Amino acid sequence: MRLEGKVALITGAGSGMGRAAALLFAERGAAVVCADVRADAAEETAAAIAAAGGRSLAVAADVSVAADVESAVARAERELGGLDVLYNNAALWLYGPDGYVEGETDGPSPLLTEEIWQRTVDVTLKGTYLGCRYAIPALRRRGGGAIVNVASVGAFRVGHGSSDAYTAAKGGVVSLTRSLAVEHAREGIRVNCLVPGAIETPLVSRYSEEARAAASSSIPLGRWGRPEEIAQMALFLSSDVSSYCTGQTYVVDGGYLAV
Ligand code: NAD
């Protein structure tokens, strides 16, 4: 699975699965636009790629802001020559009994406030839409390309502590993937959805040891996944190896949904 000659834009590239994918994509030959709302985190990933001899560009962008996403795509075209792959990976998991707590991922299931709902949907669902909206014309200019959206097992099975806003937004990402795939298939633009299970990243770092162990016991493979294991599926869906795949969801969860 190679990405030579391709330019990939990865949102949320400053951490977890986005960073792992950025490093892998660059290793396989892609020039990578590392976009993240945290400019320093995007810079760190881009610097790691450069240190390994790869080509990258760090972009500070909030995926819920149209102008930021438009500018990230424009920079890919202007500074790296075009866009072939969009990995729509950025999302938030807002969680907190006292209301909106950015970065808070622990505690009992909160009463869902309107503020948590809005921010979650804005980043996770609208952010995915905005990525597609601005990337699709750029992919078209290259004669086609690949979009990989990111959902979650929470869109298919509840009861593991995700908030209602998060699961609803991720369900929307699955449906958005299908409709975009059908609309753009004849243009050579493939759109797929990657569905991670429980993966060890900063997003879930506030889980207690007890909660981690409980989660592991519900996974047939008996452990959490690693960001690098998700990056391999993202690479497959972004590369020409998956040339006949579109409109589908690809679950990487250690068997969790099979139970
Ligand atoms: P993470 O928190 O480690 O990384 C997410 C990155 O996105 C961070 O760098 C953050 O700064 C960035 N980000 C947040 N809001 C943003 C915004 N508005 N604009 C741009 N960037 C923004 O998370 P992760 O675990 O690597 O999650 C990656 C994806 O996988 C997400 O879509 C998440 O919902 C999904 N997911 C994660 C798990 C898990 O167990 N970790 C499970 C299922 C799905």
Short mmCIF file of C-alpha atoms and ligand atoms in Angstrom, two decimals:
data_model
loop_
_atom_site.label_atom_id
_atom_site.label_comp_id
_atom_site.label_asym_id
_atom_site.label_seq_id
_atom_site.Cartn_x
_atom_site.Cartn_y
_atom_site.Cartn_z
CA MET A 1 0.00 0.00 0.00
CA ARG A 2 1.82 3.08 -1.30
CA LEU A 3 0.82 6.73 -1.60
CA GLU A 4 3.65 8.04 -3.76
CA GLY A 5 2.73 11.20 -5.65
CA LYS A 6 -0.36 11.75 -3.54
CA VAL A 7 -1.22 14.60 -1.18
CA ALA A 8 -3.28 13.74 1.90
CA LEU A 9 -5.07 16.13 4.25
CA ILE A 10 -5.55 14.68 7.73
CA THR A 11 -7.69 16.50 10.29
CA GLY A 12 -6.92 16.01 13.98
CA ALA A 13 -3.38 15.09 12.91
CA GLY A 14 -1.87 16.41 16.13
CA SER A 15 -2.74 13.41 18.29
CA GLY A 16 -3.77 9.77 18.53
CA MET A 17 -5.00 8.10 15.36
CA GLY A 18 -4.57 11.21 13.20
CA ARG A 19 -0.90 11.48 14.10
CA ALA A 20 -0.30 7.74 13.60
CA ALA A 21 -1.90 7.96 10.15
CA ALA A 22 0.08 11.08 9.24
CA LEU A 23 3.36 9.31 10.04
CA LEU A 24 2.35 6.14 8.16
CA PHE A 25 1.02 8.00 5.09
CA ALA A 26 4.25 10.01 4.88
CA GLU A 27 6.34 6.87 5.26
CA ARG A 28 4.41 5.39 2.32
CA GLY A 29 5.21 8.36 0.12
CA ALA A 30 2.40 10.90 0.61
CA ALA A 31 2.89 14.59 1.21
CA VAL A 32 0.75 15.21 4.29
CA VAL A 33 -1.19 18.29 5.37
CA CYS A 34 -1.38 17.96 9.16
CA ALA A 35 -4.42 19.96 10.25
CA ASP A 36 -5.42 20.43 13.87
CA VAL A 37 -7.19 23.03 15.98
CA ARG A 38 -4.08 22.95 18.18
CA ALA A 39 -1.40 24.57 16.03
CA ASP A 40 1.46 23.29 18.20
CA ALA A 41 0.23 19.69 17.91
CA ALA A 42 -0.05 19.97 14.12
CA GLU A 43 3.49 21.41 14.02
CA GLU A 44 4.81 18.51 16.12
CA THR A 45 3.41 15.92 13.74
CA ALA A 46 4.67 17.80 10.70
CA ALA A 47 8.11 18.10 12.32
CA ALA A 48 8.20 14.35 13.01
CA ILE A 49 7.42 13.70 9.34
CA ALA A 50 10.12 16.12 8.22
CA ALA A 51 12.63 14.53 10.61
CA ALA A 52 11.94 11.17 8.98
CA GLY A 53 12.58 12.68 5.53
CA GLY A 54 8.93 13.15 4.51
CA ARG A 55 7.00 16.09 3.08
CA SER A 56 4.42 17.81 5.23
CA LEU A 57 2.64 21.03 6.02
CA ALA A 58 1.19 22.03 9.40
CA VAL A 59 -2.10 23.90 9.30
CA ALA A 60 -4.03 25.34 12.25
CA ALA A 61 -7.67 24.64 11.46
CA ASP A 62 -10.88 24.14 13.40
CA VAL A 63 -12.92 21.71 11.30
CA SER A 64 -16.17 23.30 12.45
CA VAL A 65 -15.16 26.61 10.82
CA ALA A 66 -15.74 26.69 7.06
CA ALA A 67 -13.04 29.28 6.36
CA ASP A 68 -10.41 27.17 8.18
CA VAL A 69 -11.25 24.04 6.21
CA GLU A 70 -11.38 25.91 2.91
CA SER A 71 -7.99 27.42 3.65
CA ALA A 72 -6.46 24.01 4.57
CA VAL A 73 -7.58 22.58 1.20
CA ALA A 74 -6.36 25.69 -0.64
CA ARG A 75 -2.96 25.40 1.01
CA ALA A 76 -2.71 21.73 0.02
CA GLU A 77 -3.30 22.72 -3.59
CA ARG A 78 -1.11 25.79 -3.55
CA GLU A 79 1.82 24.51 -1.51
CA LEU A 80 1.79 20.76 -2.23
CA GLY A 81 0.33 20.74 -5.73
CA GLY A 82 -3.14 19.27 -5.21
CA LEU A 83 -5.22 16.97 -3.04
CA ASP A 84 -5.84 13.24 -3.46
CA VAL A 85 -6.91 12.06 0.00
CA LEU A 86 -8.97 13.53 2.81
CA TYR A 87 -8.85 11.71 6.14
CA ASN A 88 -11.67 13.30 8.14
CA ASN A 89 -10.43 12.17 11.54
CA ALA A 90 -10.94 15.09 13.97
CA ALA A 91 -13.67 14.75 16.59
CA LEU A 92 -14.44 15.66 20.15
CA TRP A 93 -15.83 13.60 22.94
CA LEU A 94 -17.30 16.11 25.36
CA TYR A 95 -18.40 14.66 28.59
CA GLY A 96 -19.06 16.05 32.03
CA PRO A 97 -21.74 15.99 34.67
CA ASP A 98 -21.45 19.73 35.17
CA GLY A 99 -21.99 20.58 31.55
CA TYR A 100 -19.61 21.46 28.77
CA VAL A 101 -16.11 20.38 29.72
CA GLU A 102 -13.65 20.47 26.86
CA GLY A 103 -11.42 17.41 26.95
CA GLU A 104 -13.33 15.79 29.81
CA THR A 105 -13.97 12.14 29.02
CA ASP A 106 -14.61 10.51 32.37
CA GLY A 107 -17.39 10.32 34.92
CA PRO A 108 -20.97 9.17 34.92
CA SER A 109 -23.20 9.66 31.93
CA PRO A 110 -24.00 13.38 31.97
CA LEU A 111 -27.24 15.08 31.42
CA LEU A 112 -26.79 16.12 27.83
CA THR A 113 -26.70 19.89 27.66
CA GLU A 114 -27.52 21.82 24.54
CA GLU A 115 -24.01 23.22 24.55
CA ILE A 116 -22.41 19.74 24.53
CA TRP A 117 -24.82 18.65 21.81
CA GLN A 118 -24.02 21.66 19.62
CA ARG A 119 -20.25 21.54 19.94
CA THR A 120 -20.16 17.77 19.41
CA VAL A 121 -22.30 17.93 16.30
CA ASP A 122 -20.41 20.99 15.00
CA VAL A 123 -17.01 19.33 15.20
CA THR A 124 -17.83 15.68 14.59
CA LEU A 125 -20.59 15.82 11.99
CA LYS A 126 -20.47 19.31 10.50
CA GLY A 127 -16.66 19.15 10.52
CA THR A 128 -16.83 15.97 8.44
CA TYR A 129 -19.27 17.60 6.03
CA LEU A 130 -17.09 20.71 5.69
CA GLY A 131 -14.04 18.59 4.93
CA CYS A 132 -15.96 16.84 2.15
CA ARG A 133 -17.48 20.07 0.87
CA TYR A 134 -14.12 21.73 0.30
CA ALA A 135 -12.08 18.64 -0.59
CA ILE A 136 -14.41 17.24 -3.26
CA PRO A 137 -13.80 20.04 -5.82
CA ALA A 138 -10.05 19.63 -5.22
CA LEU A 139 -10.26 15.84 -5.67
CA ARG A 140 -12.28 16.40 -8.83
CA ARG A 141 -9.51 18.65 -10.19
CA ARG A 142 -7.14 15.65 -9.79
CA GLY A 143 -9.54 13.34 -11.62
CA GLY A 144 -10.66 11.53 -8.45
CA GLY A 145 -9.50 10.62 -4.98
CA ALA A 146 -10.40 9.06 -1.65
CA ILE A 147 -12.18 10.31 1.44
CA VAL A 148 -12.01 8.41 4.70
CA ASN A 149 -14.49 9.54 7.33
CA VAL A 150 -14.30 8.33 10.92
CA ALA A 151 -17.24 7.02 12.93
CA SER A 152 -17.15 4.86 16.04
CA VAL A 153 -18.51 1.55 17.30
CA GLY A 154 -20.73 3.83 19.42
CA ALA A 155 -22.77 4.49 16.25
CA PHE A 156 -23.73 0.81 16.18
CA ARG A 157 -23.72 -0.38 19.78
CA VAL A 158 -24.47 1.69 22.85
CA GLY A 159 -23.79 1.09 26.52
CA HIS A 160 -20.06 1.75 26.75
CA GLY A 161 -20.32 5.28 28.09
CA SER A 162 -20.35 7.44 24.96
CA SER A 163 -22.53 10.51 25.16
CA ASP A 164 -25.75 10.63 23.15
CA ALA A 165 -24.47 13.59 21.13
CA TYR A 166 -21.30 11.69 20.16
CA THR A 167 -23.12 8.53 19.08
CA ALA A 168 -25.72 10.53 17.15
CA ALA A 169 -23.04 12.57 15.38
CA LYS A 170 -21.09 9.42 14.48
CA GLY A 171 -24.25 7.79 13.15
CA GLY A 172 -24.64 10.85 10.95
CA VAL A 173 -21.09 10.38 9.67
CA VAL A 174 -21.99 6.83 8.55
CA SER A 175 -25.03 8.07 6.61
CA LEU A 176 -23.19 11.06 5.16
CA THR A 177 -20.50 8.67 3.90
CA ARG A 178 -23.03 6.56 2.04
CA SER A 179 -24.80 9.44 0.34
CA LEU A 180 -21.58 11.17 -0.72
CA ALA A 181 -20.16 7.88 -2.02
CA VAL A 182 -23.15 7.34 -4.29
CA GLU A 183 -23.22 10.97 -5.45
CA HIS A 184 -19.54 11.12 -6.37
CA ALA A 185 -18.71 7.57 -7.48
CA ARG A 186 -18.82 8.41 -11.19
CA GLU A 187 -16.24 11.14 -10.62
CA GLY A 188 -13.74 8.61 -9.31
CA ILE A 189 -14.15 9.87 -5.75
CA ARG A 190 -14.43 7.03 -3.24
CA VAL A 191 -15.88 7.77 0.20
CA ASN A 192 -15.62 5.25 3.02
CA CYS A 193 -16.08 5.22 6.75
CA LEU A 194 -13.58 3.79 9.22
CA VAL A 195 -15.11 2.57 12.48
CA PRO A 196 -12.60 2.24 15.32
CA GLY A 197 -13.33 0.34 18.49
CA ALA A 198 -11.58 1.15 21.79
CA ILE A 199 -8.20 2.61 20.87
CA GLU A 200 -5.48 3.85 23.24
CA THR A 201 -5.28 7.57 22.51
CA PRO A 202 -5.41 10.81 24.52
CA LEU A 203 -9.16 10.97 23.73
CA VAL A 204 -9.79 8.18 26.22
CA SER A 205 -6.84 8.81 28.55
CA ARG A 206 -9.14 9.86 31.37
CA TYR A 207 -10.65 6.40 31.62
CA SER A 208 -9.83 4.87 35.02
CA GLU A 209 -7.84 1.62 35.17
CA GLU A 210 -11.03 -0.09 36.25
CA ALA A 211 -12.96 1.21 33.24
CA ARG A 212 -10.11 0.19 30.92
CA ALA A 213 -10.08 -3.35 32.26
CA ALA A 214 -13.87 -3.57 31.94
CA ALA A 215 -13.67 -2.40 28.34
CA SER A 216 -10.92 -4.94 27.56
CA SER A 217 -13.02 -7.79 28.88
CA SER A 218 -15.81 -6.93 26.42
CA ILE A 219 -13.41 -7.10 23.45
CA PRO A 220 -12.88 -10.61 22.00
CA LEU A 221 -9.17 -9.91 21.34
CA GLY A 222 -8.94 -8.93 25.01
CA ARG A 223 -7.21 -5.59 24.64
CA TRP A 224 -7.49 -2.02 23.42
CA GLY A 225 -6.29 -1.26 19.92
CA ARG A 226 -3.31 0.89 19.02
CA PRO A 227 -3.53 4.02 16.81
CA GLU A 228 -1.12 2.36 14.37
CA GLU A 229 -3.60 -0.49 13.83
CA ILE A 230 -6.26 2.02 12.74
CA ALA A 231 -3.74 3.82 10.54
CA GLN A 232 -3.29 0.62 8.50
CA MET A 233 -7.00 0.56 7.61
CA ALA A 234 -6.91 4.29 6.84
CA LEU A 235 -3.97 3.63 4.52
CA PHE A 236 -5.83 0.79 2.78
CA LEU A 237 -8.90 2.98 2.20
CA SER A 238 -6.76 5.93 1.03
CA SER A 239 -4.61 3.96 -1.37
CA ASP A 240 -5.41 2.56 -4.81
CA VAL A 241 -5.37 -0.93 -3.28
CA SER A 242 -8.99 -0.29 -2.24
CA SER A 243 -10.00 0.89 -5.74
CA TYR A 244 -13.32 -1.05 -5.72
CA CYS A 245 -14.37 0.02 -2.22
CA THR A 246 -16.79 2.87 -1.72
CA GLY A 247 -19.80 3.75 0.45
CA GLN A 248 -18.89 1.20 3.12
CA THR A 249 -18.04 1.08 6.79
CA TYR A 250 -14.88 -0.74 7.86
CA VAL A 251 -14.83 -1.81 11.48
CA VAL A 252 -11.52 -2.25 13.32
CA ASP A 253 -12.50 -3.17 16.86
CA GLY A 254 -10.88 -6.39 18.03
CA GLY A 255 -14.22 -8.16 17.52
CA TYR A 256 -16.28 -5.88 19.80
CA LEU A 257 -19.28 -5.52 17.47
CA ALA A 258 -19.34 -9.22 16.68
CA VAL A 259 -20.40 -10.13 20.21
P1 NAD B 1 -7.45 12.41 20.02
O1 NAD B 1 -8.19 13.23 21.00
O2 NAD B 1 -6.22 11.70 20.44
O3 NAD B 1 -7.10 13.30 18.74
C1 NAD B 1 -8.06 14.13 18.18
C2 NAD B 1 -7.36 15.33 17.56
O4 NAD B 1 -8.37 16.14 16.96
C3 NAD B 1 -6.64 16.20 18.59
O5 NAD B 1 -5.34 16.49 18.15
C4 NAD B 1 -7.51 17.46 18.65
O6 NAD B 1 -6.77 18.63 18.92
C5 NAD B 1 -8.10 17.47 17.26
N1 NAD B 1 -9.32 18.25 17.22
C6 NAD B 1 -10.32 18.33 18.15
N2 NAD B 1 -11.25 19.20 17.78
C7 NAD B 1 -10.85 19.69 16.58
C8 NAD B 1 -11.38 20.65 15.69
N3 NAD B 1 -12.52 21.30 15.98
N4 NAD B 1 -10.72 20.91 14.55
C9 NAD B 1 -9.55 20.29 14.25
N5 NAD B 1 -8.99 19.38 15.07
C10 NAD B 1 -9.64 19.09 16.22
O7 NAD B 1 -8.54 11.40 19.42
P2 NAD B 1 -8.44 9.95 18.73
O8 NAD B 1 -8.81 8.94 19.75
O9 NAD B 1 -7.19 9.81 17.95
O10 NAD B 1 -9.70 10.06 17.78
C11 NAD B 1 -9.58 10.12 16.37
C12 NAD B 1 -10.93 9.78 15.79
O11 NAD B 1 -11.32 8.44 16.15
C13 NAD B 1 -12.08 10.66 16.26
O12 NAD B 1 -12.96 10.87 15.18
C14 NAD B 1 -12.74 9.83 17.34
O13 NAD B 1 -14.08 10.18 17.54
C15 NAD B 1 -12.61 8.45 16.73
N6 NAD B 1 -12.74 7.35 17.66
C16 NAD B 1 -11.89 7.21 18.72
C17 NAD B 1 -11.98 6.08 19.54
C18 NAD B 1 -11.03 5.80 20.67
O14 NAD B 1 -11.24 4.82 21.40
N7 NAD B 1 -9.99 6.57 20.86
C19 NAD B 1 -12.98 5.14 19.28
C20 NAD B 1 -13.84 5.33 18.21
C21 NAD B 1 -13.70 6.44 17.40
#
